[in-house]
mmCIF file with all atom_site columns, C-alpha atoms in Angstrom:
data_model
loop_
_atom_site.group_PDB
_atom_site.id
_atom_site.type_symbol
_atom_site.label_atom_id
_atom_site.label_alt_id
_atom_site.label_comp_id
_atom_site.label_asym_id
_atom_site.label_entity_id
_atom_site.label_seq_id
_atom_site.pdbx_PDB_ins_code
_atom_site.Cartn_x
_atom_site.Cartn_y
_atom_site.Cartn_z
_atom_site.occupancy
_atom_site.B_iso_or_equiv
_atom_site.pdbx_formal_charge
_atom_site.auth_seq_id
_atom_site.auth_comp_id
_atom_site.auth_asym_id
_atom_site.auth_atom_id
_atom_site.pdbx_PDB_model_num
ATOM 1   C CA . UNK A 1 1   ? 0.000  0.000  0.000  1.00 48.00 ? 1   UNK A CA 1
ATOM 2   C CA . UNK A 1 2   ? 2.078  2.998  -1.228 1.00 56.00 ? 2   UNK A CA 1
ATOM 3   C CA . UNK A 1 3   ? 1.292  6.503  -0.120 1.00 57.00 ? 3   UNK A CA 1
ATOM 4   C CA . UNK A 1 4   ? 0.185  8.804  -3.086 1.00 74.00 ? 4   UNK A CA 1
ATOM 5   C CA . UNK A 1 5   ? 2.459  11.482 -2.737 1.00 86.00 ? 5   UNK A CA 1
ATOM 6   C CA . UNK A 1 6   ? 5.858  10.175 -1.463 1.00 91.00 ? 6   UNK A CA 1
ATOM 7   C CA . UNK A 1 7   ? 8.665  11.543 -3.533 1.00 94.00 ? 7   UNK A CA 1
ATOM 8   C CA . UNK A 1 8   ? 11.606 9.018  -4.096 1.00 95.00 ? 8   UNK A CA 1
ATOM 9   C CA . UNK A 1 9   ? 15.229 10.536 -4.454 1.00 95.00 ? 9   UNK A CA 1
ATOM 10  C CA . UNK A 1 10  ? 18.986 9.021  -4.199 1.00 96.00 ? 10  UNK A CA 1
ATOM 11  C CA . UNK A 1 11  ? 21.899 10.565 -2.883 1.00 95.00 ? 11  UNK A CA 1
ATOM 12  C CA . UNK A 1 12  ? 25.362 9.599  -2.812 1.00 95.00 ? 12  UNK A CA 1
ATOM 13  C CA . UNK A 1 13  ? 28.606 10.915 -1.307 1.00 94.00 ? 13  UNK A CA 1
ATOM 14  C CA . UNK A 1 14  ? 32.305 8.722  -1.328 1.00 90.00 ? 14  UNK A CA 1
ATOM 15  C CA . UNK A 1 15  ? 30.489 5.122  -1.077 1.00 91.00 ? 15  UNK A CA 1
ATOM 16  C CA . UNK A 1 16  ? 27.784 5.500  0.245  1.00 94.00 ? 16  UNK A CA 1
ATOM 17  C CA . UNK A 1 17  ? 24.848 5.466  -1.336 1.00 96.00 ? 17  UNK A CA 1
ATOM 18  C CA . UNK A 1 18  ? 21.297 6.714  0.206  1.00 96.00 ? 18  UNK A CA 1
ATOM 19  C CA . UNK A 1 19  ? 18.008 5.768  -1.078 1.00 97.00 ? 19  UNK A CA 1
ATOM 20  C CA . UNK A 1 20  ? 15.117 8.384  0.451  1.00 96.00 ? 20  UNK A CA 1
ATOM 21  C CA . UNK A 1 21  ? 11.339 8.798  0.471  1.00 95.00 ? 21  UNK A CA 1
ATOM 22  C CA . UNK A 1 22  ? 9.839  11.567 1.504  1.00 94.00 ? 22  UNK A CA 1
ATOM 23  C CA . UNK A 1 23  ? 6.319  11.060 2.770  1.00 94.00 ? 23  UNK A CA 1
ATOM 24  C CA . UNK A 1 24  ? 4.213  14.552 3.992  1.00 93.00 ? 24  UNK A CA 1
ATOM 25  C CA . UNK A 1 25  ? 4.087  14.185 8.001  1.00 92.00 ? 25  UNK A CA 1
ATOM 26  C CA . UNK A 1 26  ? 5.463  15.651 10.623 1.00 92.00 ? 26  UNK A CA 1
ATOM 27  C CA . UNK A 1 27  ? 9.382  15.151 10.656 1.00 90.00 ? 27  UNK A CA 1
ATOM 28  C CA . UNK A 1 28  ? 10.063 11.673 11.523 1.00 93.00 ? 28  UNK A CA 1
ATOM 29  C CA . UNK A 1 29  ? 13.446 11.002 10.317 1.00 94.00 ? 29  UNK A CA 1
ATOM 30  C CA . UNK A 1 30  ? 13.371 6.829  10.186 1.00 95.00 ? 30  UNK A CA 1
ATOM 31  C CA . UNK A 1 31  ? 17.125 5.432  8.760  1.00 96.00 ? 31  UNK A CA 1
ATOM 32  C CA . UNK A 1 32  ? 17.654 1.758  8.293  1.00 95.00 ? 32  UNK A CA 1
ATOM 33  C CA . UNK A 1 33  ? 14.659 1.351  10.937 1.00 95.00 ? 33  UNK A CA 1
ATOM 34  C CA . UNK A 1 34  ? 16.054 3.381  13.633 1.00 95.00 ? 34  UNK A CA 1
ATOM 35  C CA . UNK A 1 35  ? 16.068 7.326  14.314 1.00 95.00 ? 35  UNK A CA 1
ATOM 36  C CA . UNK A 1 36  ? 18.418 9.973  13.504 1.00 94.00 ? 36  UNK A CA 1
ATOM 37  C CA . UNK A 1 37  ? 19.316 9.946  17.270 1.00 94.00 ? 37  UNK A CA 1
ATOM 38  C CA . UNK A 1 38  ? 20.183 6.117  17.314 1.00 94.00 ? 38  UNK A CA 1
ATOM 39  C CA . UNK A 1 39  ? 21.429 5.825  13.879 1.00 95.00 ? 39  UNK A CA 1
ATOM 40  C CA . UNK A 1 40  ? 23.403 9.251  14.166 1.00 93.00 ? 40  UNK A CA 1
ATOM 41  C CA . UNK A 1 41  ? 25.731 9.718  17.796 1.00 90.00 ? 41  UNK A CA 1
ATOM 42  C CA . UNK A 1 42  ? 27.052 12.977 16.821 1.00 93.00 ? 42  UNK A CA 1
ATOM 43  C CA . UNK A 1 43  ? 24.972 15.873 16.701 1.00 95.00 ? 43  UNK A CA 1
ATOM 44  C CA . UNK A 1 44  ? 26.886 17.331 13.869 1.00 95.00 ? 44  UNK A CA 1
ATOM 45  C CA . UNK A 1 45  ? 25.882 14.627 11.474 1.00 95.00 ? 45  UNK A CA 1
ATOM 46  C CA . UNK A 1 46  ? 22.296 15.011 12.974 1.00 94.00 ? 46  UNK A CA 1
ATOM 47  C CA . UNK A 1 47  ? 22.334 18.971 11.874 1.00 94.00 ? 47  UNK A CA 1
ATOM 48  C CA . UNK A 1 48  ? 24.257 17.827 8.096  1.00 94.00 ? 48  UNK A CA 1
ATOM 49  C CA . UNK A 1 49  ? 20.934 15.700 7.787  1.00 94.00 ? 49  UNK A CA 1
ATOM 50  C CA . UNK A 1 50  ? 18.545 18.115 8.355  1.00 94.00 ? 50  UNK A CA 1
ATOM 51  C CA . UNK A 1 51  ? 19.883 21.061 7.135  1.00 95.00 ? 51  UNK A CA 1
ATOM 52  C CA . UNK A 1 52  ? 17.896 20.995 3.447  1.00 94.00 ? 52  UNK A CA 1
ATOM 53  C CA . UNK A 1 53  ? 14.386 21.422 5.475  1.00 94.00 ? 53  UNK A CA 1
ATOM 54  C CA . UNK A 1 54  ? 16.326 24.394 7.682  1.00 94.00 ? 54  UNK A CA 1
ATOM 55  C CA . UNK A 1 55  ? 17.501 26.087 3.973  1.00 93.00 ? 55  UNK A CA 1
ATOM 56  C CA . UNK A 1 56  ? 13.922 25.400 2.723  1.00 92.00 ? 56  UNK A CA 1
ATOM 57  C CA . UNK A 1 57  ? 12.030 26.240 6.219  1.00 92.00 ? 57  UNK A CA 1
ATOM 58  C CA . UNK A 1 58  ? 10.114 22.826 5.905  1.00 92.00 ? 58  UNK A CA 1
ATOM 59  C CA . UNK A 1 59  ? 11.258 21.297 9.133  1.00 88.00 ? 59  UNK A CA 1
ATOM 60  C CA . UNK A 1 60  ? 8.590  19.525 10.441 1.00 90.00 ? 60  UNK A CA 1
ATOM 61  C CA . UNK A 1 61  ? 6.664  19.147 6.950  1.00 92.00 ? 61  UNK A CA 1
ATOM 62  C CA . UNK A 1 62  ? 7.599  15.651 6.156  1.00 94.00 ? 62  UNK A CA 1
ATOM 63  C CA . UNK A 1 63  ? 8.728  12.355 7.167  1.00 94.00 ? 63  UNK A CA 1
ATOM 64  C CA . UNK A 1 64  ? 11.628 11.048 5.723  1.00 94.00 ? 64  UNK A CA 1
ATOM 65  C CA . UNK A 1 65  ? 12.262 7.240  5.292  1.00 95.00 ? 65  UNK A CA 1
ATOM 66  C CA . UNK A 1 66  ? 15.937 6.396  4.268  1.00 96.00 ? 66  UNK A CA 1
ATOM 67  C CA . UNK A 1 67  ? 18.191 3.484  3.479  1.00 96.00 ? 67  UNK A CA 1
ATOM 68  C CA . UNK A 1 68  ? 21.773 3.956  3.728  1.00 97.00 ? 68  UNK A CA 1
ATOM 69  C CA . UNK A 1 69  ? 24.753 1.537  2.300  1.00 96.00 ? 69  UNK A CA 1
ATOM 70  C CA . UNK A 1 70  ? 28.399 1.501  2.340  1.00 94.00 ? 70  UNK A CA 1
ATOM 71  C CA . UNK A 1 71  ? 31.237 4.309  3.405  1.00 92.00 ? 71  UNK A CA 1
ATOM 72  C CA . UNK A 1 72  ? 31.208 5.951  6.641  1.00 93.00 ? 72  UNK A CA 1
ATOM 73  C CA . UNK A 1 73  ? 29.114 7.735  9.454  1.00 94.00 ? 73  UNK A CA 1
ATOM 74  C CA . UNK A 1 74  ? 30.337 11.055 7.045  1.00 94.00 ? 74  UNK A CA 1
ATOM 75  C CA . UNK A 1 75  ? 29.473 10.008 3.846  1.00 94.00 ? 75  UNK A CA 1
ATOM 76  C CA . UNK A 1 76  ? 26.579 8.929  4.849  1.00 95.00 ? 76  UNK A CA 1
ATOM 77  C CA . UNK A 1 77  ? 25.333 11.899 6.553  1.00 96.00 ? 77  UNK A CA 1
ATOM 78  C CA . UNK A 1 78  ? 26.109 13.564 2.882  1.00 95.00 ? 78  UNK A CA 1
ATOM 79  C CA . UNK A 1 79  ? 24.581 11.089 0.858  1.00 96.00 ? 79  UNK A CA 1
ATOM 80  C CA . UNK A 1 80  ? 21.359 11.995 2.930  1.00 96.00 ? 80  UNK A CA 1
ATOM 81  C CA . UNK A 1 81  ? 21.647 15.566 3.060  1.00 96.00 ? 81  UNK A CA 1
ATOM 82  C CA . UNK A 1 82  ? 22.219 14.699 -1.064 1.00 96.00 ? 82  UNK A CA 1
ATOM 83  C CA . UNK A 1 83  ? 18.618 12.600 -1.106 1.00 96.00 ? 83  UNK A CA 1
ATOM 84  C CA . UNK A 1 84  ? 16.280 14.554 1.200  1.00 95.00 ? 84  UNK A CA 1
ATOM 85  C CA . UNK A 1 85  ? 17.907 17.798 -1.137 1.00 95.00 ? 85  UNK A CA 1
ATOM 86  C CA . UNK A 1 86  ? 16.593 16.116 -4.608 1.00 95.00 ? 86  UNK A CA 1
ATOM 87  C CA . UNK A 1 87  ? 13.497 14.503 -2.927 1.00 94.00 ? 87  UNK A CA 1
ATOM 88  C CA . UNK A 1 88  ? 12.409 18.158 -2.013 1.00 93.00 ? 88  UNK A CA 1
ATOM 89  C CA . UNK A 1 89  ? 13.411 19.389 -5.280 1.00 93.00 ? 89  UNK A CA 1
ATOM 90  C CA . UNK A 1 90  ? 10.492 16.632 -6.252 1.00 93.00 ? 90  UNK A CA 1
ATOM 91  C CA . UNK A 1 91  ? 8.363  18.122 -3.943 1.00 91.00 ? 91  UNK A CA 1
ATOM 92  C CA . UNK A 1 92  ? 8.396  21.902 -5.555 1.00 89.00 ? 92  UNK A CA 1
ATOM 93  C CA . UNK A 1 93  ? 10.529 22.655 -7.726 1.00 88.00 ? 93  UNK A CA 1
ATOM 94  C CA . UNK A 1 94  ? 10.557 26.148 -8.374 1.00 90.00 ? 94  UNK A CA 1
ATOM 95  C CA . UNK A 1 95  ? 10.937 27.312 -4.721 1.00 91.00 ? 95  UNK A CA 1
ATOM 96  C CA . UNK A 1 96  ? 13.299 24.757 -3.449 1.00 92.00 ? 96  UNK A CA 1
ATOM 97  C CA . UNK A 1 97  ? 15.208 24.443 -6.229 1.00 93.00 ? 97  UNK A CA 1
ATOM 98  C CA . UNK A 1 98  ? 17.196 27.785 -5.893 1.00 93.00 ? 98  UNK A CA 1
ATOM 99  C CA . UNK A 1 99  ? 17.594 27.892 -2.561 1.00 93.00 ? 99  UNK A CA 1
ATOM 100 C CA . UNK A 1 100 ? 18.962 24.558 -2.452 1.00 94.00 ? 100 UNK A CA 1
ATOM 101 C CA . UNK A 1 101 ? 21.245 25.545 -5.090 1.00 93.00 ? 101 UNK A CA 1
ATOM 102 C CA . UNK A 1 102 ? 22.751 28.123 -3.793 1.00 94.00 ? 102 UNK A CA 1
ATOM 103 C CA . UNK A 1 103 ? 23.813 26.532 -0.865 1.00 94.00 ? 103 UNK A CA 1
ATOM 104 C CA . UNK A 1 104 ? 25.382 23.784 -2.670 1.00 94.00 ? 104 UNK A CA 1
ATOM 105 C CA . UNK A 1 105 ? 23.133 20.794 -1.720 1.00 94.00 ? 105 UNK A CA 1
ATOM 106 C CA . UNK A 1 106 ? 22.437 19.151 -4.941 1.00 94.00 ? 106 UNK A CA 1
ATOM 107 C CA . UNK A 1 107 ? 26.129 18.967 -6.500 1.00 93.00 ? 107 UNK A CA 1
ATOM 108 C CA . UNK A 1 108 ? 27.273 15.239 -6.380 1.00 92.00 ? 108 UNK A CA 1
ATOM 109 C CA . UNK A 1 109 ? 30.516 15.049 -4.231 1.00 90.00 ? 109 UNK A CA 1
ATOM 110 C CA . UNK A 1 110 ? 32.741 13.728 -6.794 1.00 90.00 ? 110 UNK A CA 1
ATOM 111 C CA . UNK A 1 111 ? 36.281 13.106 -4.171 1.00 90.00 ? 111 UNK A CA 1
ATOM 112 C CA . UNK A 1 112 ? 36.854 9.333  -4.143 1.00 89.00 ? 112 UNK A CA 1
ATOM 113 C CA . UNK A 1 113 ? 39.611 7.019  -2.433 1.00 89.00 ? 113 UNK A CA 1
ATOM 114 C CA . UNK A 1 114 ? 42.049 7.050  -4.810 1.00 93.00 ? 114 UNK A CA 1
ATOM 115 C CA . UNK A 1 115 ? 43.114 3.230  -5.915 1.00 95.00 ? 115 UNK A CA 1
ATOM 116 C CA . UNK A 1 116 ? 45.742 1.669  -4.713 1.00 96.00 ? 116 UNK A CA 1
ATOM 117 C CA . UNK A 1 117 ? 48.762 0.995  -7.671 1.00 96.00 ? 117 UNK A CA 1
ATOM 118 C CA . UNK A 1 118 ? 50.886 -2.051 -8.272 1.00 96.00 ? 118 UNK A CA 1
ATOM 119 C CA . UNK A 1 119 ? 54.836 -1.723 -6.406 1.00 94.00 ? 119 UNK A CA 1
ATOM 120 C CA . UNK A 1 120 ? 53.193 0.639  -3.679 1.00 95.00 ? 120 UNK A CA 1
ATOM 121 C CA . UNK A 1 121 ? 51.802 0.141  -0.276 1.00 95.00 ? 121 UNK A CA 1
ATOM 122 C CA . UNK A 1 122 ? 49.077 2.769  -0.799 1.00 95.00 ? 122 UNK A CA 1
ATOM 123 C CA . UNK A 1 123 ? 47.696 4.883  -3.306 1.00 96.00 ? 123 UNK A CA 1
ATOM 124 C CA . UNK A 1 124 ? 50.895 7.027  -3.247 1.00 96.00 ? 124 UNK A CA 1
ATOM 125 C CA . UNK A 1 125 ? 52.851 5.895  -0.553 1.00 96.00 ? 125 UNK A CA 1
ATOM 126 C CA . UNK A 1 126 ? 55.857 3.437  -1.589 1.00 94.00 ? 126 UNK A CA 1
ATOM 127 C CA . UNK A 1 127 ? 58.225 1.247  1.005  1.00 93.00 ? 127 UNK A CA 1
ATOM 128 C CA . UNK A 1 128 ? 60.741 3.180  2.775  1.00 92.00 ? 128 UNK A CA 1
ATOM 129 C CA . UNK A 1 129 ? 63.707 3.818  1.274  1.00 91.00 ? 129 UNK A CA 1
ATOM 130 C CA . UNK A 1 130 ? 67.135 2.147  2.210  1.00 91.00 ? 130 UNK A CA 1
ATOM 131 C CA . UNK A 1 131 ? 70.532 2.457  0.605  1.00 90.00 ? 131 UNK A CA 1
ATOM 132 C CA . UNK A 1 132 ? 71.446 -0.987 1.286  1.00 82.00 ? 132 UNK A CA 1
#
């Protein structure tokens, strides 16, 4: 039984890959079947996730059901902040849109882990050098 008006988005930041729905309610944040404040320990990666409905002023307009994959605590923060973003970009265009712009919201976070090469221990870093 799907809701008529849910707006499906994906975000990704580094790995991690977010898949959000947001639902009109009245600002339940539900990731991987627990709340922000269980998923979420610091309270800076509880403000990165809802800063798009601060920018907007839609705070306690809708519910928000996520599932999160891969990377870190970080990257997943921004992968949300990068769903919820284009899920309210769903929800009205025209007003969001800018304002979520301008901030910077909706641009893809293209830095990667860079691969590791063949000979070295890393990415860039090679065995220490010795004369002998």
């Amino acid at each position: 039984m799907a809701a008529k008006n849910q707006y499906p988005a994906t975000g990704r930041r580094k790995s991690s890959v977010a898949r959000v729905r947001l639902i009109p309610g009245k600002g339940d944040i539900v990731i991987n079947k627990k709340t922000l404040d269980e998923y979420f320990g610091m309270e800076l990666l509880k403000r990165e996730v809802i800063r798009p409905f601060t920018v907007t002023d839609t705070e306690s307009k809708f519910d928000v059901i996520a599932t999160v994959s891969g990377g870190g605590t970080t990257g997943q923060a921004g992968a949300l902040r990068h769903g919820i973003s284009r899920a309210l970009c769903l929800v009205d265009e025209e007003n969001y849109r800018p304002l979520l712009k301008e901030v910077g919201f909706l641009t893809r976070d293209p830095r990667m882990k860079e691969r590791k090469k063949y000979g070295l221990k890393k990415a860039r870093r090679a065995s220490q050098f010795s004369k002998r």
